mmCIF file of C-alpha atoms in Angstrom:
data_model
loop_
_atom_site.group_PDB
_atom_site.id
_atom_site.type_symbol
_atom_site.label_atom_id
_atom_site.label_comp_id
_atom_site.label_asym_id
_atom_site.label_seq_id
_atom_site.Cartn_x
_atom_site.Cartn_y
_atom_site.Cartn_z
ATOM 1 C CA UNK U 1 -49.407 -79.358 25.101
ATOM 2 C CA UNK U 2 -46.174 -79.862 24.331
ATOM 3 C CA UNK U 3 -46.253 -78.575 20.435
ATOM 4 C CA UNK U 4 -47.657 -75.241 22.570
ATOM 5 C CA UNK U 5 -45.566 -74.649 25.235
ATOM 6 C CA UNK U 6 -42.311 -75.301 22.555
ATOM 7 C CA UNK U 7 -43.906 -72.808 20.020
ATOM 8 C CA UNK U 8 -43.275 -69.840 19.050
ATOM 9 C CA UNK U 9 -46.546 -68.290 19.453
ATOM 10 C CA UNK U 10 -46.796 -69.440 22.966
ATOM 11 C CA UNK U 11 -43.534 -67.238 23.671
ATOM 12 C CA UNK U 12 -45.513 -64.426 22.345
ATOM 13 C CA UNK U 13 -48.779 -64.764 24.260
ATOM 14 C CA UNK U 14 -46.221 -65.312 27.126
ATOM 15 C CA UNK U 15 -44.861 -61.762 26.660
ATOM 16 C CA UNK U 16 -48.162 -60.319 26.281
ATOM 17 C CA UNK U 17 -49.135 -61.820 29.386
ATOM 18 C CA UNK U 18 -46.095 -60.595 31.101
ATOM 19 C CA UNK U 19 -46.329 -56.520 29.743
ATOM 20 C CA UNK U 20 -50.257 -56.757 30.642
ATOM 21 C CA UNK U 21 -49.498 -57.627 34.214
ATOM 22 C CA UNK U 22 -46.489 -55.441 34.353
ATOM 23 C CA UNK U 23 -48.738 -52.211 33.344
ATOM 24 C CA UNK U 24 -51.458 -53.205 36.042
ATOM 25 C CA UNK U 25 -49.042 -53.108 38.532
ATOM 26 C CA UNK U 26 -47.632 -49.565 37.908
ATOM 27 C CA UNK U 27 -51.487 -48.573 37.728
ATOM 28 C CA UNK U 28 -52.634 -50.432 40.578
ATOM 29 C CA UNK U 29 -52.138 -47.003 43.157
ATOM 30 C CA UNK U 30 -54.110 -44.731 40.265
ATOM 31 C CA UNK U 31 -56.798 -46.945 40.147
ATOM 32 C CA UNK U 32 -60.449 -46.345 42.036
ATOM 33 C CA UNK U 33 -60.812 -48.700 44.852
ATOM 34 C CA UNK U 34 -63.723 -50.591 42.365
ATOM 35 C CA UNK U 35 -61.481 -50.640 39.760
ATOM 36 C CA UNK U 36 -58.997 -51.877 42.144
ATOM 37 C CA UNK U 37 -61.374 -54.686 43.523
ATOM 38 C CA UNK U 38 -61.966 -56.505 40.584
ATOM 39 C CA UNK U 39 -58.021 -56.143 39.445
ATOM 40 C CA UNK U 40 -57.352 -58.016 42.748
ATOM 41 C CA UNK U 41 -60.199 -60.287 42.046
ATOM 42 C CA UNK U 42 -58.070 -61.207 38.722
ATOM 43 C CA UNK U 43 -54.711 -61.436 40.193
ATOM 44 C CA UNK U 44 -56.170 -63.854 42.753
ATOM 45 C CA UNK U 45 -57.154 -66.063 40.196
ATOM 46 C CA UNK U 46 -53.841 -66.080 38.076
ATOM 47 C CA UNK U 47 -52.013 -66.907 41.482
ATOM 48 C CA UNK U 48 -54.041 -69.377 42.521
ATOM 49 C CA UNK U 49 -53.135 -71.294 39.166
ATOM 50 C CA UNK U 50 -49.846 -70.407 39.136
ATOM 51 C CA UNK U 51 -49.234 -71.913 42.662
ATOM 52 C CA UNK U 52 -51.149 -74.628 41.706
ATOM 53 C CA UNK U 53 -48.597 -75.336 38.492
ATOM 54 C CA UNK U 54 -45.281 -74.117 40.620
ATOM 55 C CA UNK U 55 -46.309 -76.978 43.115
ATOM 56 C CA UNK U 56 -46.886 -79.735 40.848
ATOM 57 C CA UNK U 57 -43.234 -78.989 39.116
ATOM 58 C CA UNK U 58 -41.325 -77.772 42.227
ATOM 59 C CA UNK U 59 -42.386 -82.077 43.375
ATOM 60 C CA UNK U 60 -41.541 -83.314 39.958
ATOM 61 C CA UNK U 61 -38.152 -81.655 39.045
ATOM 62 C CA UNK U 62 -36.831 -81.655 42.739
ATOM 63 C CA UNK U 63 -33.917 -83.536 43.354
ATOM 64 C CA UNK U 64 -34.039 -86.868 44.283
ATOM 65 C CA UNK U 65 -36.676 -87.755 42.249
ATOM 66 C CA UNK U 66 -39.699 -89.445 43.876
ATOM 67 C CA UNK U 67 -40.034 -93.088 43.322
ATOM 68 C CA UNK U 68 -36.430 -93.371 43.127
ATOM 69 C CA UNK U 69 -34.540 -95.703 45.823
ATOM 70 C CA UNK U 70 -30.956 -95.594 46.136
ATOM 71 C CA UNK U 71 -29.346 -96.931 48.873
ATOM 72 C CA UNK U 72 -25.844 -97.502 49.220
ATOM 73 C CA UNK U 73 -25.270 -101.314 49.633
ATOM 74 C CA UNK U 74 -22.114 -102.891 51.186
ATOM 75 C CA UNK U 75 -20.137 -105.723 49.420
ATOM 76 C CA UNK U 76 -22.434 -109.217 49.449
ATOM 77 C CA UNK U 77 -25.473 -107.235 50.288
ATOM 78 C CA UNK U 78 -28.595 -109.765 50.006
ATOM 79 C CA UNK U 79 -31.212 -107.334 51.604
ATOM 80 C CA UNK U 80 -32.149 -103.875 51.279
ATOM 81 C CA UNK U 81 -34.948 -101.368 52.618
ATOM 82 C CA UNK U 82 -35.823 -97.862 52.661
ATOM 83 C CA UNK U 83 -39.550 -97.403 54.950
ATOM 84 C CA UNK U 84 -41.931 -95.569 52.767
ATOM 85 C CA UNK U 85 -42.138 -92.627 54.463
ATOM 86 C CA UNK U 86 -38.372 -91.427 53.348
ATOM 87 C CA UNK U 87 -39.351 -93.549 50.390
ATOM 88 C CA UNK U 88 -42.977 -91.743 48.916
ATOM 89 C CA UNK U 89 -45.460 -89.487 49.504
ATOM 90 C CA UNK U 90 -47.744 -90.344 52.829
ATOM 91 C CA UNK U 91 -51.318 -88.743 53.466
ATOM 92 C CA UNK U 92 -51.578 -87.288 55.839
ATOM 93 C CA UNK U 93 -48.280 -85.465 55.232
ATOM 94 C CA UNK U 94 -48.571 -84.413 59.210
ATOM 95 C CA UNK U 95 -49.651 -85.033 62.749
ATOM 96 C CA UNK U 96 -49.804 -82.058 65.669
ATOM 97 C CA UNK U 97 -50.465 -83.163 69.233
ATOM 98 C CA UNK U 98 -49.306 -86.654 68.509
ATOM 99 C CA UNK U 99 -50.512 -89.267 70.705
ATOM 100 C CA UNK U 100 -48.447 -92.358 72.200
ATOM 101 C CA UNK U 101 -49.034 -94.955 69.718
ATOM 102 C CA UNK U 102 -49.898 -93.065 66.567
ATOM 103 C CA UNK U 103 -49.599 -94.455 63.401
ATOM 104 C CA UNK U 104 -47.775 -92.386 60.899
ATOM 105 C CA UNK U 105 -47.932 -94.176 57.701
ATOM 106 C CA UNK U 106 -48.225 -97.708 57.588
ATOM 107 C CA UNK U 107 -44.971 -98.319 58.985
ATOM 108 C CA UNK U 108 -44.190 -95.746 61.624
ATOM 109 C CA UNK U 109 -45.426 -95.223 65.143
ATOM 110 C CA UNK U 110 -44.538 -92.985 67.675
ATOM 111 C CA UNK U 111 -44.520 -93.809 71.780
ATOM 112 C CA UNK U 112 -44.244 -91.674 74.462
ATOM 113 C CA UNK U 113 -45.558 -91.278 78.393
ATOM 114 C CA UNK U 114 -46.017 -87.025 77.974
ATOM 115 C CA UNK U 115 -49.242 -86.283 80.107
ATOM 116 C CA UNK U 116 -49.074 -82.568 77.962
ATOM 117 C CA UNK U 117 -48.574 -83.638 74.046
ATOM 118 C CA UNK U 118 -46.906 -80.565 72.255
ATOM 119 C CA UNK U 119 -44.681 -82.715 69.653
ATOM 120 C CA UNK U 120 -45.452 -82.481 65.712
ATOM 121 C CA UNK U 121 -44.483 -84.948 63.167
ATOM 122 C CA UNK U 122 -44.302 -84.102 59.218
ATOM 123 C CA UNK U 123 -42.937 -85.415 56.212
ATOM 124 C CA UNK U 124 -41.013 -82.972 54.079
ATOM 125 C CA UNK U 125 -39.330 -83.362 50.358
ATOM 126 C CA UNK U 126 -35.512 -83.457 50.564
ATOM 127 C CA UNK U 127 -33.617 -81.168 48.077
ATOM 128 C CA UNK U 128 -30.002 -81.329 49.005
ATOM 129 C CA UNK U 129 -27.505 -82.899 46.717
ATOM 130 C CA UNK U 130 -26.145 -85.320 48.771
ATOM 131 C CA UNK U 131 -30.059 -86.486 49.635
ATOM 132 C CA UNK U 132 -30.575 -89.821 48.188
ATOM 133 C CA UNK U 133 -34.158 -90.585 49.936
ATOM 134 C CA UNK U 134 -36.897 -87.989 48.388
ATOM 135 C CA UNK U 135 -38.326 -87.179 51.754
ATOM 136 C CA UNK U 136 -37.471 -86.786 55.050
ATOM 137 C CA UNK U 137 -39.365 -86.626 58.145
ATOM 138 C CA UNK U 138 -39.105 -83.927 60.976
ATOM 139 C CA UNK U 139 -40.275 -84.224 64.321
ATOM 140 C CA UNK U 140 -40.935 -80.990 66.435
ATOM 141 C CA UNK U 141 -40.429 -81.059 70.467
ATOM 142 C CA UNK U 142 -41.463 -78.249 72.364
ATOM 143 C CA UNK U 143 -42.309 -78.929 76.264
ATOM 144 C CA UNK U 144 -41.734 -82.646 76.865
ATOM 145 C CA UNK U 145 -42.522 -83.793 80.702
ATOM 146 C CA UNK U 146 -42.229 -87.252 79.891
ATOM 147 C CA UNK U 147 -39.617 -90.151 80.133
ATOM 148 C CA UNK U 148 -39.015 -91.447 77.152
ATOM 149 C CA UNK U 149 -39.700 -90.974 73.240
ATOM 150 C CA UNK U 150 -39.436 -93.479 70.115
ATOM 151 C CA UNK U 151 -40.162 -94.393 66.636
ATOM 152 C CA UNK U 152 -40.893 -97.630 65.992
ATOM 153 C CA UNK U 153 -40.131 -98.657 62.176
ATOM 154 C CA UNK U 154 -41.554 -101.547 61.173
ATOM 155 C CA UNK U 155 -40.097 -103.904 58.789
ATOM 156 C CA UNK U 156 -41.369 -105.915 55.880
ATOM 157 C CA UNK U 157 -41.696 -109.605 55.963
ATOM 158 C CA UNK U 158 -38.906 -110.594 53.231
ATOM 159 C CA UNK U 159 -36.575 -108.860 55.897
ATOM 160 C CA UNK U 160 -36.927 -111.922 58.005
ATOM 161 C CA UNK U 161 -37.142 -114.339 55.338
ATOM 162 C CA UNK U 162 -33.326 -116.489 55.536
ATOM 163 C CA UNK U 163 -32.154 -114.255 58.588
ATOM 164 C CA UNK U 164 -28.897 -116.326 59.927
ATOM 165 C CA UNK U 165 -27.305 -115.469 63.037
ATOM 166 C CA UNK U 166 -24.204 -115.028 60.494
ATOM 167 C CA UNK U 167 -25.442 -111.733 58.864
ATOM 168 C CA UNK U 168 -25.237 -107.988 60.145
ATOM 169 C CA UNK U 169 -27.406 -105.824 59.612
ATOM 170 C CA UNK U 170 -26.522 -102.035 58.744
ATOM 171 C CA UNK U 171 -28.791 -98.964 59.514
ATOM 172 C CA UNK U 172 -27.578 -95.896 57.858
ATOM 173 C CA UNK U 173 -29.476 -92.698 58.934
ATOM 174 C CA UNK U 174 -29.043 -88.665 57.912
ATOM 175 C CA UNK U 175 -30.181 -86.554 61.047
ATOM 176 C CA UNK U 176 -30.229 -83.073 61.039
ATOM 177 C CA UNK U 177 -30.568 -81.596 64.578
ATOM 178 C CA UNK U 178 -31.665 -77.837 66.101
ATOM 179 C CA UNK U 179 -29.188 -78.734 69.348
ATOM 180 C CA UNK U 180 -27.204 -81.948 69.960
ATOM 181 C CA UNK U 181 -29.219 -84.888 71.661
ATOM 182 C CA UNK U 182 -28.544 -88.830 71.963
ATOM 183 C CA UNK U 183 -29.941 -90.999 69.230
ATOM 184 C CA UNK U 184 -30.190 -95.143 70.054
ATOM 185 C CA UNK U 185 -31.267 -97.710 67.672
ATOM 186 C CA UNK U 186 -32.694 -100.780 68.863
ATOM 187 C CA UNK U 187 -33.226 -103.576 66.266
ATOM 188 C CA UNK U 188 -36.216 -105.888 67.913
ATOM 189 C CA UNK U 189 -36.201 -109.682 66.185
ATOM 190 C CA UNK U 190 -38.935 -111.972 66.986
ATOM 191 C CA UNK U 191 -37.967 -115.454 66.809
ATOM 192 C CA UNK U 192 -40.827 -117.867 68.258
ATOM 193 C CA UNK U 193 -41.580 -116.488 72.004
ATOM 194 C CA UNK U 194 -38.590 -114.808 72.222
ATOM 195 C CA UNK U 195 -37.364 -111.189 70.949
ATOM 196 C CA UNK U 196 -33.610 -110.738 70.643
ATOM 197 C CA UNK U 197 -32.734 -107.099 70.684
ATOM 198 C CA UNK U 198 -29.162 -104.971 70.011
ATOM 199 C CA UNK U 199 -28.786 -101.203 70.752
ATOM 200 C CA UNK U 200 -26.719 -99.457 69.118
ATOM 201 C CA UNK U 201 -25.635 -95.336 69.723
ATOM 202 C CA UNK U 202 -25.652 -93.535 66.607
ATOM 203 C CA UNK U 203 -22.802 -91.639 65.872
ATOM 204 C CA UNK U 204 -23.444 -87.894 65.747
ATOM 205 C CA UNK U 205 -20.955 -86.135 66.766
ATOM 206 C CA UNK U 206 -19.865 -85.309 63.024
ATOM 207 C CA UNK U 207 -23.011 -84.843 61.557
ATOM 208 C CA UNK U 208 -24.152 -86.365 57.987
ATOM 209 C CA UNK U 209 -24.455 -89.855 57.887
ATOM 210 C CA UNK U 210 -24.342 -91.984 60.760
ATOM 211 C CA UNK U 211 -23.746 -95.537 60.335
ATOM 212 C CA UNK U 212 -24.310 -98.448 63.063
ATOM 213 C CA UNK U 213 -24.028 -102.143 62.393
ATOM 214 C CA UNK U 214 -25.718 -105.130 64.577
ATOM 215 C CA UNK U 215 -24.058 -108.344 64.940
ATOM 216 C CA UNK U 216 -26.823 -110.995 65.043
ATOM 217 C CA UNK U 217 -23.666 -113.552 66.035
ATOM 218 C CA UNK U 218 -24.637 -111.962 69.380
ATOM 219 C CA UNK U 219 -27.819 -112.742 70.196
ATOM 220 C CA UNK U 220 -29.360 -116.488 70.886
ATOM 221 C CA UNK U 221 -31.404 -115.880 67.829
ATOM 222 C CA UNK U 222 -33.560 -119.665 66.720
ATOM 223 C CA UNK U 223 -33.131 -119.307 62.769
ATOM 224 C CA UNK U 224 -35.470 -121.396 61.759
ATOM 225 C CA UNK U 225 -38.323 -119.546 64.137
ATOM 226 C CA UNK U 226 -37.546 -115.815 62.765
ATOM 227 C CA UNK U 227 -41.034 -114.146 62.432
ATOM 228 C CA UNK U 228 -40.299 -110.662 61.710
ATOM 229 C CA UNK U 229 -37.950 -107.273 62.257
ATOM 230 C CA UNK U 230 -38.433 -103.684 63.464
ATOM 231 C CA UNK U 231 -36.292 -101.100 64.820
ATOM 232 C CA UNK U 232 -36.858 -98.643 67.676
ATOM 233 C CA UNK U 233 -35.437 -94.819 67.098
ATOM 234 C CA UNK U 234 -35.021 -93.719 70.580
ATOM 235 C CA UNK U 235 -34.365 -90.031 71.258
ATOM 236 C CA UNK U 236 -33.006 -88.594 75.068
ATOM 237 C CA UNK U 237 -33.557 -85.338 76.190
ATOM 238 C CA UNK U 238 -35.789 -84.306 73.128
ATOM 239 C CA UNK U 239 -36.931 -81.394 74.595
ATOM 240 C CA UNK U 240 -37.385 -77.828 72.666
ATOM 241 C CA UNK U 241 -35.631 -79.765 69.567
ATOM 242 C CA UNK U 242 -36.073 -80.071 65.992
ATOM 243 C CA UNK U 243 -35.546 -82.908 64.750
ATOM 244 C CA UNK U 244 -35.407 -83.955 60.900
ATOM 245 C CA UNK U 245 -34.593 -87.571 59.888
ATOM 246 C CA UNK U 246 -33.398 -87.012 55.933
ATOM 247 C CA UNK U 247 -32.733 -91.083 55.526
ATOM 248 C CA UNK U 248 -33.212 -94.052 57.426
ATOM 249 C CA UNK U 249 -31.573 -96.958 55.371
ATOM 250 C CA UNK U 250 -31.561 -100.549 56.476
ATOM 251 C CA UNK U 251 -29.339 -103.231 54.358
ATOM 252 C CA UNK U 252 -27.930 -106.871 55.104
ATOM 253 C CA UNK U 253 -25.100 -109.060 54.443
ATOM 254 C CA UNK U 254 -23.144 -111.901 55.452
ATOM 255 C CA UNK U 255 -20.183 -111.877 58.020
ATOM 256 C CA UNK U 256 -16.986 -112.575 56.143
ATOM 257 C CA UNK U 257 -16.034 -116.082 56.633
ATOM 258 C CA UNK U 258 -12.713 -116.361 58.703
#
């Protein structure tokens, strides 16, 4: 395939191609409606292959590629994690008239008390520049008469695994918004019967990335009886919003020793 699509009498059939298609479309209003039929019949054909190959090429050669996981990582960092859905592709790639507690992904669920459901989650492929996760993922508000909505990102087990009351963890998170709302992260930590929690208020105001560290120094955390991690996305007054998530970074290091 390769030897073909490099040679030089694939540039010719190419051009052939390209006059023959060319002349059927200065003919096309000449042409009987039977004769016109089966030329649409054809064209519908070509398309649907050549939608087929833009697809598969507009997801391989956009930028940042997929599989790829940069994420930047502050001095001493001993822990890092993107979720997989800002990480890889997810089937399916959307949800309409999403229920309280649906799963989106294996990491992801949604809450909310709306009696009336008309919210829409979807993943989408980032393409920006500055994007270092390859997807992104978009929620859709319309009427809202409930009291509360949330992600809940779950965390993998290695995230717990030497979790000292000494480190801080860092959530890093690109939010594009329709109309300015208030973001909070929660970061939930189960240690034996207990869960320790910190909210924090993303930053917004500027737009880009917005940055928010917890201080595990302040919770009553048991080290040794750390079970596992997961962070709450809260959103108020969500309401006839877009709202598109292009990162959600999570990394950990020590405190500096004083």
């Amino acid at each position: 395939m390769t030897r073909f699509m490099s040679s030089k009498a694939a540039g010719l059939f190419h051009q052939r191609v390209l006059r023959r298609w060319g002349r059927a479309a200065r003919e096309a209003r000449k042409l009987s409606l039977d004769d016109l039929r089966v030329l649409r019949g054809r064209a519908r054909e070509v398309r649907r292959r050549l939608n087929k190959v833009l697809h598969i090429a507009e997801e391989r050669l956009t930028l940042p590629a997929i599989g790829t996981d940069a994420i930047h990582k502050p001095l001493h960092c001993d822990w890092a994690y993107r979720p997989e859905i800002w990480r890889g592709p997810i089937s399916p790639r959307g949800m309409v008239a999403v229920e309280s507690k649906a799963e989106f992904g294996d990491e992801v669920k949604i809450f909310h008390d709306c009696r009336t459901t008309e919210l829409t989650l979807r993943q989408v492929r980032n393409s920006r520049e500055s994007d270092l996760a390859p997807f992104g993922l978009q929620l859709d508000v319309f009427r809202f008469d409930g009291s509360f909505l949330s992600l809940v990102v779950e965390m993998p087990e290695d995230a717990a695994l030497g979790l000292e009351r000494r480190h801080l963890i860092r959530l890093a998170a690109v939010v594009d918004l329709e109309k300015p709302l208030e973001i909070f992260a929660r970061l939930n930590i189960k240690n034996g019967p207990n869960v320790d929690q910190i909210v924090r208020e993303l930053p917004l105001e500027d737009g880009g990335e917005a940055v928010v560290e917890f201080d595990l120094a302040y919770t009553k955390m048991n080290e040794k009886r750390v079970e596992r991690m997961w962070l709450d996305l809260i959103f108020e007054g969500a309401e006839m919003n877009q709202i598109r998530l292009r990162d959600v970074a999570l990394t950990r290091r020590p405190r500096a020793e004083i």
